[in-house]
PDB file of C-alpha atoms and ligand atoms in Angstrom:
ATOM      1  CA  UNK A   1      19.485  18.049   4.436  1.00 92.00           C
ATOM      2  CA  UNK A   2      18.240  14.953   5.094  1.00 93.00           C
ATOM      3  CA  UNK A   3      19.316  11.624   4.386  1.00 94.00           C
ATOM      4  CA  UNK A   4      17.160  11.313   1.104  1.00 97.00           C
ATOM      5  CA  UNK A   5      19.031  10.675  -2.152  1.00 97.00           C
ATOM      6  CA  UNK A   6      18.292  12.857  -4.662  1.00 98.00           C
ATOM      7  CA  UNK A   7      18.453  12.540  -8.363  1.00 98.00           C
ATOM      8  CA  UNK A   8      18.468  15.486 -11.091  1.00 98.00           C
ATOM      9  CA  UNK A   9      17.179  14.505 -14.305  1.00 98.00           C
ATOM     10  CA  UNK A  10      16.958  17.902 -15.634  1.00 98.00           C
ATOM     11  CA  UNK A  11      17.655  21.946 -14.884  1.00 96.00           C
ATOM     12  CA  UNK A  12      14.351  21.932 -13.787  1.00 97.00           C
ATOM     13  CA  UNK A  13      13.544  18.113 -12.462  1.00 98.00           C
ATOM     14  CA  UNK A  14      14.561  16.037  -9.815  1.00 98.00           C
ATOM     15  CA  UNK A  15      13.062  13.147  -7.641  1.00 98.00           C
ATOM     16  CA  UNK A  16      14.256  10.451  -5.092  1.00 98.00           C
ATOM     17  CA  UNK A  17      13.571   6.832  -4.006  1.00 98.00           C
ATOM     18  CA  UNK A  18      11.839   6.724  -0.814  1.00 98.00           C
ATOM     19  CA  UNK A  19      13.291   3.802   1.119  1.00 96.00           C
ATOM     20  CA  UNK A  20      10.317   2.735   2.065  1.00 97.00           C
ATOM     21  CA  UNK A  21       8.698   0.450  -1.081  1.00 96.00           C
ATOM     22  CA  UNK A  22      10.627   2.414  -3.243  1.00 97.00           C
ATOM     23  CA  UNK A  23       8.413   5.043  -4.321  1.00 98.00           C
ATOM     24  CA  UNK A  24       9.138   8.115  -6.488  1.00 98.00           C
ATOM     25  CA  UNK A  25       8.524  11.979  -5.108  1.00 98.00           C
ATOM     26  CA  UNK A  26       9.618  13.853  -8.306  1.00 98.00           C
ATOM     27  CA  UNK A  27       9.908  17.934  -7.468  1.00 98.00           C
ATOM     28  CA  UNK A  28       9.795  20.618 -10.499  1.00 98.00           C
ATOM     29  CA  UNK A  29      11.274  23.685  -9.091  1.00 98.00           C
ATOM     30  CA  UNK A  30      12.327  27.398 -10.654  1.00 96.00           C
ATOM     31  CA  UNK A  31      11.844  30.612  -9.224  1.00 94.00           C
ATOM     32  CA  UNK A  32      10.874  30.737  -5.816  1.00 96.00           C
ATOM     33  CA  UNK A  33       7.855  27.934  -6.989  1.00 98.00           C
ATOM     34  CA  UNK A  34       8.096  23.976  -6.387  1.00 98.00           C
ATOM     35  CA  UNK A  35       5.771  21.184  -7.268  1.00 98.00           C
ATOM     36  CA  UNK A  36       5.535  17.821  -5.796  1.00 98.00           C
ATOM     37  CA  UNK A  37       4.489  14.767  -7.032  1.00 98.00           C
ATOM     38  CA  UNK A  38       3.884  12.156  -4.539  1.00 98.00           C
ATOM     39  CA  UNK A  39       4.288  12.602  -0.973  1.00 98.00           C
ATOM     40  CA  UNK A  40       5.629   9.569   0.652  1.00 97.00           C
ATOM     41  CA  UNK A  41       3.873   7.314   3.619  1.00 98.00           C
ATOM     42  CA  UNK A  42       4.742   9.265   6.700  1.00 98.00           C
ATOM     43  CA  UNK A  43       4.701  12.996   7.587  1.00 98.00           C
ATOM     44  CA  UNK A  44       8.765  12.204   8.443  1.00 98.00           C
ATOM     45  CA  UNK A  45       8.823  11.111   4.820  1.00 98.00           C
ATOM     46  CA  UNK A  46       7.116  14.349   4.174  1.00 98.00           C
ATOM     47  CA  UNK A  47       9.484  16.054   6.045  1.00 98.00           C
ATOM     48  CA  UNK A  48      12.151  15.084   4.509  1.00 98.00           C
ATOM     49  CA  UNK A  49      11.489  16.039   1.728  1.00 98.00           C
ATOM     50  CA  UNK A  50      10.005  19.702   2.370  1.00 98.00           C
ATOM     51  CA  UNK A  51      13.007  20.391   3.595  1.00 98.00           C
ATOM     52  CA  UNK A  52      15.230  19.154   1.113  1.00 98.00           C
ATOM     53  CA  UNK A  53      13.162  21.378  -1.191  1.00 98.00           C
ATOM     54  CA  UNK A  54      14.108  24.003   0.293  1.00 97.00           C
ATOM     55  CA  UNK A  55      17.483  23.476   1.503  1.00 97.00           C
ATOM     56  CA  UNK A  56      18.542  22.664  -2.338  1.00 97.00           C
ATOM     57  CA  UNK A  57      16.188  24.470  -4.410  1.00 97.00           C
ATOM     58  CA  UNK A  58      14.980  27.173  -2.076  1.00 97.00           C
ATOM     59  CA  UNK A  59      11.804  27.158  -3.693  1.00 97.00           C
ATOM     60  CA  UNK A  60       8.470  26.842  -1.523  1.00 96.00           C
ATOM     61  CA  UNK A  61       5.789  24.046  -2.501  1.00 98.00           C
ATOM     62  CA  UNK A  62       2.705  25.780  -4.337  1.00 98.00           C
ATOM     63  CA  UNK A  63       1.374  22.599  -5.739  1.00 98.00           C
ATOM     64  CA  UNK A  64       0.697  18.956  -5.260  1.00 98.00           C
ATOM     65  CA  UNK A  65       0.099  16.135  -7.263  1.00 98.00           C
ATOM     66  CA  UNK A  66      -1.177  13.449  -5.735  1.00 98.00           C
ATOM     67  CA  UNK A  67      -1.359  10.337  -8.802  1.00 98.00           C
ATOM     68  CA  UNK A  68      -3.263   7.881  -7.607  1.00 98.00           C
ATOM     69  CA  UNK A  69      -4.629   6.724  -4.169  1.00 98.00           C
ATOM     70  CA  UNK A  70      -2.399   4.953  -2.618  1.00 98.00           C
ATOM     71  CA  UNK A  71      -0.790   5.518   1.018  1.00 98.00           C
ATOM     72  CA  UNK A  72       2.551   5.319  -0.427  1.00 98.00           C
ATOM     73  CA  UNK A  73       2.050   8.062  -2.194  1.00 98.00           C
ATOM     74  CA  UNK A  74      -0.300  10.371  -0.127  1.00 98.00           C
ATOM     75  CA  UNK A  75      -0.388   9.968   3.121  1.00 98.00           C
ATOM     76  CA  UNK A  76       2.829  12.363   3.494  1.00 98.00           C
ATOM     77  CA  UNK A  77      -0.025  14.747   1.706  1.00 98.00           C
ATOM     78  CA  UNK A  78      -0.417  16.807   5.421  1.00 98.00           C
ATOM     79  CA  UNK A  79       2.584  18.551   4.773  1.00 98.00           C
ATOM     80  CA  UNK A  80       2.826  20.528   1.758  1.00 97.00           C
ATOM     81  CA  UNK A  81      -1.279  21.735   3.493  1.00 93.00           C
ATOM     82  CA  UNK A  82      -0.329  25.156   2.149  1.00 92.00           C
ATOM     83  CA  UNK A  83       0.079  23.782  -1.640  1.00 96.00           C
ATOM     84  CA  UNK A  84      -2.702  23.310  -4.326  1.00 97.00           C
ATOM     85  CA  UNK A  85      -2.859  19.847  -4.788  1.00 97.00           C
ATOM     86  CA  UNK A  86      -4.138  18.228  -7.785  1.00 98.00           C
ATOM     87  CA  UNK A  87      -5.655  14.279  -7.603  1.00 98.00           C
ATOM     88  CA  UNK A  88      -8.619  12.943  -8.368  1.00 98.00           C
ATOM     89  CA  UNK A  89     -12.200  12.678  -6.452  1.00 97.00           C
ATOM     90  CA  UNK A  90     -10.757   8.772  -5.750  1.00 97.00           C
ATOM     91  CA  UNK A  91      -7.479  10.143  -3.424  1.00 98.00           C
ATOM     92  CA  UNK A  92     -10.082  12.896  -1.907  1.00 97.00           C
ATOM     93  CA  UNK A  93     -12.652   9.664  -1.438  1.00 97.00           C
ATOM     94  CA  UNK A  94      -9.973   7.848   0.374  1.00 97.00           C
ATOM     95  CA  UNK A  95      -8.073  10.406   2.205  1.00 97.00           C
ATOM     96  CA  UNK A  96     -12.411  10.582   3.799  1.00 96.00           C
ATOM     97  CA  UNK A  97     -12.920   7.353   4.585  1.00 94.00           C
ATOM     98  CA  UNK A  98      -9.526   6.679   5.911  1.00 95.00           C
ATOM     99  CA  UNK A  99     -10.153   2.688   7.118  1.00 96.00           C
ATOM    100  CA  UNK A 100      -8.637   1.275   3.717  1.00 95.00           C
ATOM    101  CA  UNK A 101      -5.695   3.428   3.878  1.00 97.00           C
ATOM    102  CA  UNK A 102      -4.204   2.168   6.450  1.00 98.00           C
ATOM    103  CA  UNK A 103      -5.728  -1.643   6.520  1.00 98.00           C
ATOM    104  CA  UNK A 104      -3.271  -1.446   3.602  1.00 97.00           C
ATOM    105  CA  UNK A 105      -0.670   0.549   4.814  1.00 98.00           C
ATOM    106  CA  UNK A 106      -0.251  -1.250   7.492  1.00 98.00           C
ATOM    107  CA  UNK A 107      -0.437  -5.105   4.932  1.00 97.00           C
ATOM    108  CA  UNK A 108       2.799  -3.708   3.633  1.00 96.00           C
ATOM    109  CA  UNK A 109       4.303  -3.141   6.503  1.00 98.00           C
ATOM    110  CA  UNK A 110       4.412   0.645   6.947  1.00 98.00           C
ATOM    111  CA  UNK A 111       4.375   1.778  11.255  1.00 98.00           C
ATOM    112  CA  UNK A 112       1.460   2.218  12.408  1.00 98.00           C
ATOM    113  CA  UNK A 113       2.261   4.930  14.678  1.00 98.00           C
ATOM    114  CA  UNK A 114       3.511   6.636  11.799  1.00 98.00           C
ATOM    115  CA  UNK A 115       0.549   6.006   9.360  1.00 98.00           C
ATOM    116  CA  UNK A 116      -2.250   6.917  12.381  1.00 98.00           C
ATOM    117  CA  UNK A 117      -0.127  10.358  12.572  1.00 98.00           C
ATOM    118  CA  UNK A 118      -0.658  10.855   9.051  1.00 98.00           C
ATOM    119  CA  UNK A 119      -4.539  10.039   9.099  1.00 97.00           C
ATOM    120  CA  UNK A 120      -4.996  12.167  12.215  1.00 97.00           C
ATOM    121  CA  UNK A 121      -3.406  15.237  10.148  1.00 97.00           C
ATOM    122  CA  UNK A 122      -4.883  14.166   7.016  1.00 97.00           C
ATOM    123  CA  UNK A 123      -6.657  17.225   5.263  1.00 95.00           C
ATOM    124  CA  UNK A 124      -8.595  15.669   1.600  1.00 95.00           C
ATOM    125  CA  UNK A 125      -8.888  18.240  -0.876  1.00 93.00           C
ATOM    126  CA  UNK A 126     -12.187  19.976  -0.919  1.00 90.00           C
ATOM    127  CA  UNK A 127     -12.286  19.655  -4.445  1.00 89.00           C
ATOM    128  CA  UNK A 128     -10.247  17.260  -6.497  1.00 90.00           C
ATOM    129  CA  UNK A 129      -8.911  18.641  -9.055  1.00 94.00           C
ATOM    130  CA  UNK A 130      -7.263  16.100 -11.442  1.00 94.00           C
ATOM    131  CA  UNK A 131      -6.572  18.320 -14.291  1.00 95.00           C
ATOM    132  CA  UNK A 132      -4.802  21.365 -14.761  1.00 97.00           C
ATOM    133  CA  UNK A 133      -1.161  23.190 -15.439  1.00 98.00           C
ATOM    134  CA  UNK A 134       1.023  25.213 -13.477  1.00 98.00           C
ATOM    135  CA  UNK A 135       3.708  27.446 -15.732  1.00 97.00           C
ATOM    136  CA  UNK A 136       6.583  27.987 -13.543  1.00 97.00           C
ATOM    137  CA  UNK A 137       9.826  30.421 -14.845  1.00 94.00           C
ATOM    138  CA  UNK A 138      11.045  27.863 -16.630  1.00 90.00           C
ATOM    139  CA  UNK A 139       8.985  24.704 -17.104  1.00 97.00           C
ATOM    140  CA  UNK A 140       5.558  24.020 -17.441  1.00 98.00           C
ATOM    141  CA  UNK A 141       3.694  21.387 -15.880  1.00 98.00           C
ATOM    142  CA  UNK A 142       0.470  19.374 -16.923  1.00 98.00           C
ATOM    143  CA  UNK A 143      -1.506  17.141 -14.752  1.00 98.00           C
ATOM    144  CA  UNK A 144      -3.519  15.145 -16.419  1.00 98.00           C
ATOM    145  CA  UNK A 145      -5.452  11.486 -17.046  1.00 98.00           C
ATOM    146  CA  UNK A 146      -4.364   9.566 -19.749  1.00 98.00           C
ATOM    147  CA  UNK A 147      -6.891   6.562 -18.724  1.00 98.00           C
ATOM    148  CA  UNK A 148      -7.655   3.802 -17.151  1.00 98.00           C
ATOM    149  CA  UNK A 149      -5.064   0.952 -15.713  1.00 98.00           C
ATOM    150  CA  UNK A 150      -3.265   0.666 -12.473  1.00 98.00           C
ATOM    151  CA  UNK A 151      -6.027   2.481 -11.104  1.00 98.00           C
ATOM    152  CA  UNK A 152      -9.179   4.086 -12.555  1.00 98.00           C
ATOM    153  CA  UNK A 153      -7.802   7.559 -11.472  1.00 98.00           C
ATOM    154  CA  UNK A 154      -4.401   7.587 -12.005  1.00 98.00           C
ATOM    155  CA  UNK A 155      -2.815  10.897 -12.620  1.00 98.00           C
ATOM    156  CA  UNK A 156       0.789  11.707 -15.368  1.00 98.00           C
ATOM    157  CA  UNK A 157       2.392  14.599 -15.042  1.00 98.00           C
ATOM    158  CA  UNK A 158       4.650  16.178 -17.944  1.00 98.00           C
ATOM    159  CA  UNK A 159       7.225  18.862 -17.407  1.00 98.00           C
ATOM    160  CA  UNK A 160       8.754  20.855 -19.961  1.00 98.00           C
ATOM    161  CA  UNK A 161      11.599  23.288 -20.245  1.00 95.00           C
ATOM    162  CA  UNK A 162      11.815  23.679 -24.413  1.00 91.00           C
ATOM    163  CA  UNK A 163      14.751  21.241 -23.604  1.00 94.00           C
ATOM    164  CA  UNK A 164      13.634  18.283 -22.411  1.00 97.00           C
ATOM    165  CA  UNK A 165      10.364  16.502 -21.425  1.00 98.00           C
ATOM    166  CA  UNK A 166      10.269  14.762 -17.886  1.00 98.00           C
ATOM    167  CA  UNK A 167       6.723  12.479 -17.422  1.00 98.00           C
ATOM    168  CA  UNK A 168       5.781  11.607 -14.025  1.00 98.00           C
ATOM    169  CA  UNK A 169       4.541   8.107 -14.297  1.00 98.00           C
ATOM    170  CA  UNK A 170       2.531   7.342 -11.089  1.00 98.00           C
ATOM    171  CA  UNK A 171       2.223   3.412 -11.066  1.00 98.00           C
ATOM    172  CA  UNK A 172       1.194   3.522 -14.804  1.00 98.00           C
ATOM    173  CA  UNK A 173       4.682   2.074 -15.026  1.00 98.00           C
ATOM    174  CA  UNK A 174       6.919   0.475 -12.817  1.00 97.00           C
ATOM    175  CA  UNK A 175      10.549  -0.274 -12.889  1.00 97.00           C
ATOM    176  CA  UNK A 176      11.489  -1.893  -9.766  1.00 94.00           C
ATOM    177  CA  UNK A 177       9.360  -4.873 -10.368  1.00 91.00           C
ATOM    178  CA  UNK A 178       6.163  -6.128 -12.196  1.00 90.00           C
ATOM    179  CA  UNK A 179       3.395  -3.660 -12.607  1.00 93.00           C
ATOM    180  CA  UNK A 180       0.795  -3.400  -9.561  1.00 93.00           C
ATOM    181  CA  UNK A 181      -2.628  -5.540 -10.496  1.00 92.00           C
ATOM    182  CA  UNK A 182      -5.308  -5.768  -8.413  1.00 92.00           C
ATOM    183  CA  UNK A 183      -8.905  -5.712  -8.657  1.00 92.00           C
ATOM    184  CA  UNK A 184      -9.043  -1.638  -8.604  1.00 94.00           C
ATOM    185  CA  UNK A 185      -6.290  -2.531 -11.811  1.00 97.00           C
ATOM    186  CA  UNK A 186      -8.576  -2.172 -15.596  1.00 97.00           C
ATOM    187  CA  UNK A 187      -5.631  -4.534 -17.558  1.00 95.00           C
ATOM    188  CA  UNK A 188      -7.486  -4.327 -20.266  1.00 96.00           C
ATOM    189  CA  UNK A 189      -7.314  -0.765 -20.867  1.00 98.00           C
ATOM    190  CA  UNK A 190      -4.026  -0.458 -19.502  1.00 98.00           C
ATOM    191  CA  UNK A 191      -1.857  -0.624 -22.472  1.00 98.00           C
ATOM    192  CA  UNK A 192      -3.589   1.892 -24.455  1.00 98.00           C
ATOM    193  CA  UNK A 193      -3.673   4.337 -21.337  1.00 98.00           C
ATOM    194  CA  UNK A 194       0.420   3.725 -21.943  1.00 98.00           C
ATOM    195  CA  UNK A 195       0.194   4.796 -25.069  1.00 98.00           C
ATOM    196  CA  UNK A 196      -0.724   7.794 -24.252  1.00 98.00           C
ATOM    197  CA  UNK A 197       1.376   8.189 -22.073  1.00 98.00           C
ATOM    198  CA  UNK A 198       3.812   7.607 -24.456  1.00 98.00           C
ATOM    199  CA  UNK A 199       2.597  10.036 -26.885  1.00 98.00           C
ATOM    200  CA  UNK A 200       2.591  13.597 -24.160  1.00 98.00           C
ATOM    201  CA  UNK A 201       6.360  12.633 -23.212  1.00 98.00           C
ATOM    202  CA  UNK A 202       7.705  11.556 -26.795  1.00 98.00           C
ATOM    203  CA  UNK A 203      10.525   9.335 -27.907  1.00 97.00           C
ATOM    204  CA  UNK A 204      13.086  11.167 -26.122  1.00 98.00           C
ATOM    205  CA  UNK A 205      11.005  12.146 -23.810  1.00 98.00           C
ATOM    206  CA  UNK A 206      12.278  10.625 -19.447  1.00 98.00           C
ATOM    207  CA  UNK A 207       9.644   8.548 -17.803  1.00 98.00           C
ATOM    208  CA  UNK A 208       9.757   8.648 -14.577  1.00 98.00           C
ATOM    209  CA  UNK A 209       8.156   5.458 -12.494  1.00 98.00           C
ATOM    210  CA  UNK A 210       6.209   5.305  -9.545  1.00 98.00           C
ATOM    211  CA  UNK A 211       8.869   2.645  -8.100  1.00 98.00           C
ATOM    212  CA  UNK A 212      12.227   2.377  -9.888  1.00 97.00           C
ATOM    213  CA  UNK A 213      15.139   3.996 -12.203  1.00 98.00           C
ATOM    214  CA  UNK A 214      14.169   6.231 -14.728  1.00 98.00           C
ATOM    215  CA  UNK A 215      13.048   4.135 -17.865  1.00 98.00           C
ATOM    216  CA  UNK A 216      12.375   5.099 -22.064  1.00 98.00           C
ATOM    217  CA  UNK A 217       9.535   5.240 -23.847  1.00 98.00           C
ATOM    218  CA  UNK A 218      10.799   1.878 -25.305  1.00 98.00           C
ATOM    219  CA  UNK A 219      10.256   0.442 -21.670  1.00 98.00           C
ATOM    220  CA  UNK A 220       7.364   1.624 -21.813  1.00 98.00           C
ATOM    221  CA  UNK A 221       5.897   0.194 -24.780  1.00 98.00           C
ATOM    222  CA  UNK A 222       7.228  -2.699 -23.900  1.00 97.00           C
ATOM    223  CA  UNK A 223       5.190  -2.785 -20.735  1.00 97.00           C
ATOM    224  CA  UNK A 224       2.708  -2.090 -22.193  1.00 97.00           C
ATOM    225  CA  UNK A 225       3.236  -5.186 -24.765  1.00 97.00           C
ATOM    226  CA  UNK A 226       3.698  -7.114 -21.567  1.00 96.00           C
ATOM    227  CA  UNK A 227       0.064  -5.975 -19.719  1.00 96.00           C
ATOM    228  CA  UNK A 228      -1.513  -7.044 -22.746  1.00 95.00           C
ATOM    229  CA  UNK A 229       0.146 -10.452 -23.085  1.00 92.00           C
ATOM    230  CA  UNK A 230      -0.911 -11.273 -20.079  1.00 85.00           C
TER     231      UNK A 230
HETATM  232 ZN1  LIG B 301      -0.166   1.847  -6.502  1.00 51.06          ZN
END
């Protein structure tokens, strides 16, 4: 086991908050197969995730979801090279272009050598697949783009197991700080996008922010109101 702290959300779903940037990595697992949602900034972080998934679940990572093109969500991806990847075309473009990812990561204090190692190993998916359904033995994962918000291409992963629903929201929802609004964001569209996120997860859904503690539907609605009132 690594030193990462895992939080169990349902029988088939767990997540950790990576120490660097407090970014969420999600795992959905059942009967030998696992879906990983986002993968951290460095190969070191992603390798720790891979070790823990194997030891905690006994599952192989068969699918990877990259919610959007920010460095802290994507740079660890080469560790899961064998997995089928869901991402938007903007993610593959960023992984090809590289320099913007690098400068952004360094601006946030990432280790330059670690960033260069990850970029050297980068394997942008040949085809960007931003929508899809992964059916595991006891859970279904639906990947979709609910609309523009934090970026123009954010994906969410909605996990249902017949009992609970968990929504991995990427950075459309943040709990440990205010939502990150920058020149790539669409603040006008974001509130309606969050309403669609809540519609996907339902009132009793468990909502996992890209950064911060797990929240409920009311929190997501409040964040939509805050964004609408800015
Ligand atoms: Zn982001």
